[in-house]
PDB file of C-alpha atoms in Angstrom:
ATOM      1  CA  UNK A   1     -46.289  19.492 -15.689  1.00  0.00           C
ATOM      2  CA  UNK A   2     -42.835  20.349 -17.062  1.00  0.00           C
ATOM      3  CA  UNK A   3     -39.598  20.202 -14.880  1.00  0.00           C
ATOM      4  CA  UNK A   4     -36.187  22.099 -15.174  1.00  0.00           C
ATOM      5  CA  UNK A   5     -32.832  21.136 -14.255  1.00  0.00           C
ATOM      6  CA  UNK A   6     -30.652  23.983 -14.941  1.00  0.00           C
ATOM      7  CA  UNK A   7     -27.291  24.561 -13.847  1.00  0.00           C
ATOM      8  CA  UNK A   8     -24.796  27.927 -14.469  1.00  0.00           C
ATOM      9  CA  UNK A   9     -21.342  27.550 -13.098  1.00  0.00           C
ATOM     10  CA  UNK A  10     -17.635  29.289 -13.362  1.00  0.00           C
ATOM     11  CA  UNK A  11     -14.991  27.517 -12.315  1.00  0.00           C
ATOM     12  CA  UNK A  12     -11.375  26.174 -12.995  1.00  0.00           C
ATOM     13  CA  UNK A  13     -10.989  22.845 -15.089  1.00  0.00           C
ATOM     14  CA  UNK A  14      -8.943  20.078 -12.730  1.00  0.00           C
ATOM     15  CA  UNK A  15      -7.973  18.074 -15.801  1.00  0.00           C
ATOM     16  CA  UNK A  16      -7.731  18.437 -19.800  1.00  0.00           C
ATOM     17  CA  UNK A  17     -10.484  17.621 -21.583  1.00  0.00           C
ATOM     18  CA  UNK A  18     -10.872  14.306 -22.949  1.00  0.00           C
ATOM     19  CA  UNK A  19     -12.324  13.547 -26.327  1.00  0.00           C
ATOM     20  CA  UNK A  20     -14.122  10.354 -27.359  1.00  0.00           C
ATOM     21  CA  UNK A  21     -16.179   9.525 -29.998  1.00  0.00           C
ATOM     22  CA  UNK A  22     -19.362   7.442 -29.716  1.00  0.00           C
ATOM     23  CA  UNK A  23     -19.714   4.345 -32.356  1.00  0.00           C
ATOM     24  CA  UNK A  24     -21.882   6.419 -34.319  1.00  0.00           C
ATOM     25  CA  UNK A  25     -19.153   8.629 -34.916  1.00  0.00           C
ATOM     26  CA  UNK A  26     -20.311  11.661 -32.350  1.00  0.00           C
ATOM     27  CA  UNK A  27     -17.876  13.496 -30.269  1.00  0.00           C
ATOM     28  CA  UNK A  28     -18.177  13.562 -26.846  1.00  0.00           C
ATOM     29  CA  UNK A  29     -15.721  15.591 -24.409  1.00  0.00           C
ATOM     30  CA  UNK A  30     -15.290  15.417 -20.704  1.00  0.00           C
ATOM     31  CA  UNK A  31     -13.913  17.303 -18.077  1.00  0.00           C
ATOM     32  CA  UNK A  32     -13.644  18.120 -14.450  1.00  0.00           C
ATOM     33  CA  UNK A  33     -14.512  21.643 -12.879  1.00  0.00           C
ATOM     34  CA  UNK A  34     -13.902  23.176  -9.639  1.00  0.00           C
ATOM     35  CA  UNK A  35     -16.353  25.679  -8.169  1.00  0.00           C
ATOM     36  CA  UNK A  36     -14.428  27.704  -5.058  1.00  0.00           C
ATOM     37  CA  UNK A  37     -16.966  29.211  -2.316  1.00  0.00           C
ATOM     38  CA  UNK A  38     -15.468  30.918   0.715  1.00  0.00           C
ATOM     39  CA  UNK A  39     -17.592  31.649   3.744  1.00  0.00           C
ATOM     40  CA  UNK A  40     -16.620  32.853   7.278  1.00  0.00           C
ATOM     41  CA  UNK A  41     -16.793  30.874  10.652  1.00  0.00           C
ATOM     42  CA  UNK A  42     -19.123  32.748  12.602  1.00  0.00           C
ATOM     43  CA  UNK A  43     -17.194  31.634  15.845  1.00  0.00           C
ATOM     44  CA  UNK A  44     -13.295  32.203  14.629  1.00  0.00           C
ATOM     45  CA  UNK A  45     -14.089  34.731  12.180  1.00  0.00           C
ATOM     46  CA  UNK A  46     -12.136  32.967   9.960  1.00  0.00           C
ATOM     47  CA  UNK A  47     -12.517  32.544   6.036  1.00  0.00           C
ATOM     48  CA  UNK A  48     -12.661  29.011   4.977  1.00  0.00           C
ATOM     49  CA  UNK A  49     -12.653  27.789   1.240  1.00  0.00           C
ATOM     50  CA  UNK A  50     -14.733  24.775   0.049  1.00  0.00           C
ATOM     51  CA  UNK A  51     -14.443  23.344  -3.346  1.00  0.00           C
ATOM     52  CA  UNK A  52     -17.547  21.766  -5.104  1.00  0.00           C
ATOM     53  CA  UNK A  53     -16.404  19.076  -8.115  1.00  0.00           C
ATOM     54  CA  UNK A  54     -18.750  19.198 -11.495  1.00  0.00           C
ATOM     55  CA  UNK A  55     -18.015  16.272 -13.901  1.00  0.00           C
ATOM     56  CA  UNK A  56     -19.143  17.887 -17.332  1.00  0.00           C
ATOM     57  CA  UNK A  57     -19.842  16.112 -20.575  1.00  0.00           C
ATOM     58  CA  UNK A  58     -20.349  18.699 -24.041  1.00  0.00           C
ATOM     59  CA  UNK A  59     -21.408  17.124 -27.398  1.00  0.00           C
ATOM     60  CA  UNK A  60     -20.824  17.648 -31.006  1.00  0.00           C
ATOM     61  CA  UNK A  61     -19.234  20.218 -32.259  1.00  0.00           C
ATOM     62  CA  UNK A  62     -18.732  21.911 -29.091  1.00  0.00           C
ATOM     63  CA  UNK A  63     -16.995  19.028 -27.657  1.00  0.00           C
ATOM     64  CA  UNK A  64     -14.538  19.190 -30.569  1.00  0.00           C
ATOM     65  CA  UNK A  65     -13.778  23.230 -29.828  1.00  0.00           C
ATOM     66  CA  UNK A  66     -13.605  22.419 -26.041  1.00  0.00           C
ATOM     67  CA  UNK A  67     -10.963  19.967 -26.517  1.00  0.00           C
ATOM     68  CA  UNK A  68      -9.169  21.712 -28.619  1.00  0.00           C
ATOM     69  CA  UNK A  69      -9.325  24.974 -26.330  1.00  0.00           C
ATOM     70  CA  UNK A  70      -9.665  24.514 -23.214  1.00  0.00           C
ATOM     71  CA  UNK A  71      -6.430  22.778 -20.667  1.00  0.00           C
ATOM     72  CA  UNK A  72      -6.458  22.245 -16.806  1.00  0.00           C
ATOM     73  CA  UNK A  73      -6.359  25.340 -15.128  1.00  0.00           C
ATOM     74  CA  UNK A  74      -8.534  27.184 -17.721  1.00  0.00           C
ATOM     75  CA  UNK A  75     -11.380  28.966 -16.058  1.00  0.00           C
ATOM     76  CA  UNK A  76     -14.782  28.692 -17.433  1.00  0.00           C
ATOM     77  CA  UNK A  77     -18.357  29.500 -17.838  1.00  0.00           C
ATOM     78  CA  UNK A  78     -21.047  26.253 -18.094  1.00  0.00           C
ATOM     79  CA  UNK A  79     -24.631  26.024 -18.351  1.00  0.00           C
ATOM     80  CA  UNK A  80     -26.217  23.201 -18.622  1.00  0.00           C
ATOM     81  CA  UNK A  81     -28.350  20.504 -17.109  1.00  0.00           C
ATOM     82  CA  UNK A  82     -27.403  18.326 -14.286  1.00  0.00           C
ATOM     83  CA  UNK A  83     -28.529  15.501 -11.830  1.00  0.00           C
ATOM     84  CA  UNK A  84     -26.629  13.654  -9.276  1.00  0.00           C
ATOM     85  CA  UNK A  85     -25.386  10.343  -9.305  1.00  0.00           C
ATOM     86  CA  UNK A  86     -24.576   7.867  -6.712  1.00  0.00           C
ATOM     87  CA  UNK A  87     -21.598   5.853  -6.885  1.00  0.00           C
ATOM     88  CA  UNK A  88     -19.206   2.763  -5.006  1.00  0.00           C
ATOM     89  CA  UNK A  89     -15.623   2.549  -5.166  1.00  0.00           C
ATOM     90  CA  UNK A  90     -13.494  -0.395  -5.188  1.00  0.00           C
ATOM     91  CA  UNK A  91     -13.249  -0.364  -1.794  1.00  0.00           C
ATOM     92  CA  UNK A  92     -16.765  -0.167  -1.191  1.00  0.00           C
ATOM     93  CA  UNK A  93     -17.081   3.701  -0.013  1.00  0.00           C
ATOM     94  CA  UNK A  94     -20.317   5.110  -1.731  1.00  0.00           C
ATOM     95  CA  UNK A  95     -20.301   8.900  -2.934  1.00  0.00           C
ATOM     96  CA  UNK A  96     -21.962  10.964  -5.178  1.00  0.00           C
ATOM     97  CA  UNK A  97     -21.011  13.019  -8.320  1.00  0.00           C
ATOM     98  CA  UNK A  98     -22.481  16.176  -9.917  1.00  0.00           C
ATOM     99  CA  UNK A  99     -22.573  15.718 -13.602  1.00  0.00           C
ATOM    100  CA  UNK A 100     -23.401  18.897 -15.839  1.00  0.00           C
ATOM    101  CA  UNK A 101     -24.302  17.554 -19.606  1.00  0.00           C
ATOM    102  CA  UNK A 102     -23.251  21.296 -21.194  1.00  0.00           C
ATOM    103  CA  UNK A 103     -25.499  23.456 -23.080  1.00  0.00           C
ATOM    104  CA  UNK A 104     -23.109  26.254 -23.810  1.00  0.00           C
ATOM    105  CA  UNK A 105     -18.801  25.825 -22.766  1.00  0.00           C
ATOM    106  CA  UNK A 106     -17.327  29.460 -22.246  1.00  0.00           C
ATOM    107  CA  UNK A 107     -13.914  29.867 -21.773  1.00  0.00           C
ATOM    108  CA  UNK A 108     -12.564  33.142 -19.729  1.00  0.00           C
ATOM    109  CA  UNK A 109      -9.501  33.233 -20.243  1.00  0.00           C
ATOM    110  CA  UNK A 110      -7.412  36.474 -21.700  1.00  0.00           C
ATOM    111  CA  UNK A 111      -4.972  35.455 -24.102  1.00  0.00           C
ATOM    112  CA  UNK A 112      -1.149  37.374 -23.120  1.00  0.00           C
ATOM    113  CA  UNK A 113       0.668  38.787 -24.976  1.00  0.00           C
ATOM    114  CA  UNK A 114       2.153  36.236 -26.692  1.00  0.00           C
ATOM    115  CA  UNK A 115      -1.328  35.193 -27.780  1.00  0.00           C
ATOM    116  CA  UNK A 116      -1.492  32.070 -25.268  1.00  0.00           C
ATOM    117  CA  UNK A 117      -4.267  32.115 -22.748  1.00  0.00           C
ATOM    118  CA  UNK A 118      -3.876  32.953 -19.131  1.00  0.00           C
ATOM    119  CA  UNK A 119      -4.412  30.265 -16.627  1.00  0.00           C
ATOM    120  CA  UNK A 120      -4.486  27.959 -19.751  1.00  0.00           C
ATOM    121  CA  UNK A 121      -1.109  26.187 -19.119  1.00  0.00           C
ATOM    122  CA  UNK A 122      -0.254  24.835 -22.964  1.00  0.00           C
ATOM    123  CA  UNK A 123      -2.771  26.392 -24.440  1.00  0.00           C
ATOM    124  CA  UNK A 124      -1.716  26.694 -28.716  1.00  0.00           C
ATOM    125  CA  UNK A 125      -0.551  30.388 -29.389  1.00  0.00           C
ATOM    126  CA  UNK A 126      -2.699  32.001 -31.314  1.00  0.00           C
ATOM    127  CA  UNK A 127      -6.030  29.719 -29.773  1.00  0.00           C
ATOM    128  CA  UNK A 128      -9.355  31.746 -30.407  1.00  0.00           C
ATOM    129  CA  UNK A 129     -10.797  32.896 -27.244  1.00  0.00           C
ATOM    130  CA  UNK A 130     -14.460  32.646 -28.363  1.00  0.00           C
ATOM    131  CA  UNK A 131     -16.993  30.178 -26.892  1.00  0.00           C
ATOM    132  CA  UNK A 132     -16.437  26.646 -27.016  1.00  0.00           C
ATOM    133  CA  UNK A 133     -20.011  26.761 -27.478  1.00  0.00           C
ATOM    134  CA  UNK A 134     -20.150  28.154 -30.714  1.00  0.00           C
ATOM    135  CA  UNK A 135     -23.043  29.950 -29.680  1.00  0.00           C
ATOM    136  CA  UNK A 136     -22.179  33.512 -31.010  1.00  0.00           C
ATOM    137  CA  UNK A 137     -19.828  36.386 -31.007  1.00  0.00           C
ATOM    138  CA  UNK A 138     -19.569  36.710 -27.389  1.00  0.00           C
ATOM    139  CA  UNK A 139     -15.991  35.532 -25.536  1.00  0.00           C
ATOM    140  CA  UNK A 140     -16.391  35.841 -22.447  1.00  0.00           C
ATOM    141  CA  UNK A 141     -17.779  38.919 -19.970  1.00  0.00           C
ATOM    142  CA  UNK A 142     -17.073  41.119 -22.473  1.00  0.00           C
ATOM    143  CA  UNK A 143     -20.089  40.216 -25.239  1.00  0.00           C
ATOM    144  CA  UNK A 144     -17.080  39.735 -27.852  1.00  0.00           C
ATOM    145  CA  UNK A 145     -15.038  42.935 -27.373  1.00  0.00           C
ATOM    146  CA  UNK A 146     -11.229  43.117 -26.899  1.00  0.00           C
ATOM    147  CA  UNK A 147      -9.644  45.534 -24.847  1.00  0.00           C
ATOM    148  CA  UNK A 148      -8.427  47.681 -27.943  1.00  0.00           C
ATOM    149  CA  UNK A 149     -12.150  48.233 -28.818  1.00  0.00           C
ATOM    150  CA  UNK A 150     -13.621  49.307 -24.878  1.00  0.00           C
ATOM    151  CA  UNK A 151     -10.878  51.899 -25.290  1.00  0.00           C
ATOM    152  CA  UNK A 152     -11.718  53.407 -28.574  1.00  0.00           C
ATOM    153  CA  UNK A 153     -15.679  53.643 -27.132  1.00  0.00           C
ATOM    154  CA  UNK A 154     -16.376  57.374 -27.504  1.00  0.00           C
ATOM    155  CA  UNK A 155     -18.172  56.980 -23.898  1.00  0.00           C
TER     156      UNK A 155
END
């Protein structure tokens, strides 16, 4: 019987993406993502935020366009597979990490005026806006419109 481990998240990247290459010459990139959830004490009434850490790992081509687009603070679309893993510290505390091996890497970001990327701290004026994932036309929510085009939509 088949199994599936499938994973969707959008979140906010804690660090810049780091790019390695395995010895056979395949990039790898890695990053961390934070997924905020508010919910609200039933007792106080009051709202309280939780954050949920993803490590994520994207290959190949994808890896390259993900370090080359995508900085800390840059919020983003993943789907992919995951599975926990249990870890110890130095220390000898034991935790446990979700890691995400991507599928597809969209970044949401709207570039500004100046053709930087909001939220993107440093991103390279002018970076394209697209998928990381290289998966297609679509950027984002809007299926790989800009602005200027929803306006000039007869309906």
């Amino acid at each position: 019987m088949a199994s599936l481990s499938k994973i969707q998240i959008i979140g906010n990247l804690g660090r810049d993406p780091e790019l390695r290459y395995t010895p056979n010459g395949r990039p790898v990139a890695t990053f961390s993502v934070a997924v905020n959830q508010a919910t609200k004490n039933q007792q106080t009434g009051e709202w309280i935020e939780a954050t949920d850490w993803f490590r994520v790992s994207v290959w190949g081509d994808r890896a390259e366009r993900s370090a080359e687009n995508l900085r800390k603070g840059s919020r983003v679309f993943v789907d992919g597979r995951f599975r926990t893993r249990e870890y110890e510290t130095n220390d000898g505390r034991k935790g446990m990490s979700l890691d995400v091996t991507a599928d597809n890497v969209i970044g949401l970001d709207r570039r500004d005026q100046e053709g930087t990327f909001a939220g993107a701290p440093g991103a390279p004026a002018g970076a394209p806006g697209g998928p990381a994932s290289g998966g297609g036309p679509a950027s984002g929510p809007g299926g790989g419109f800009d602005d200027t085009e929803i306006d000039e939509l007869p309906f």
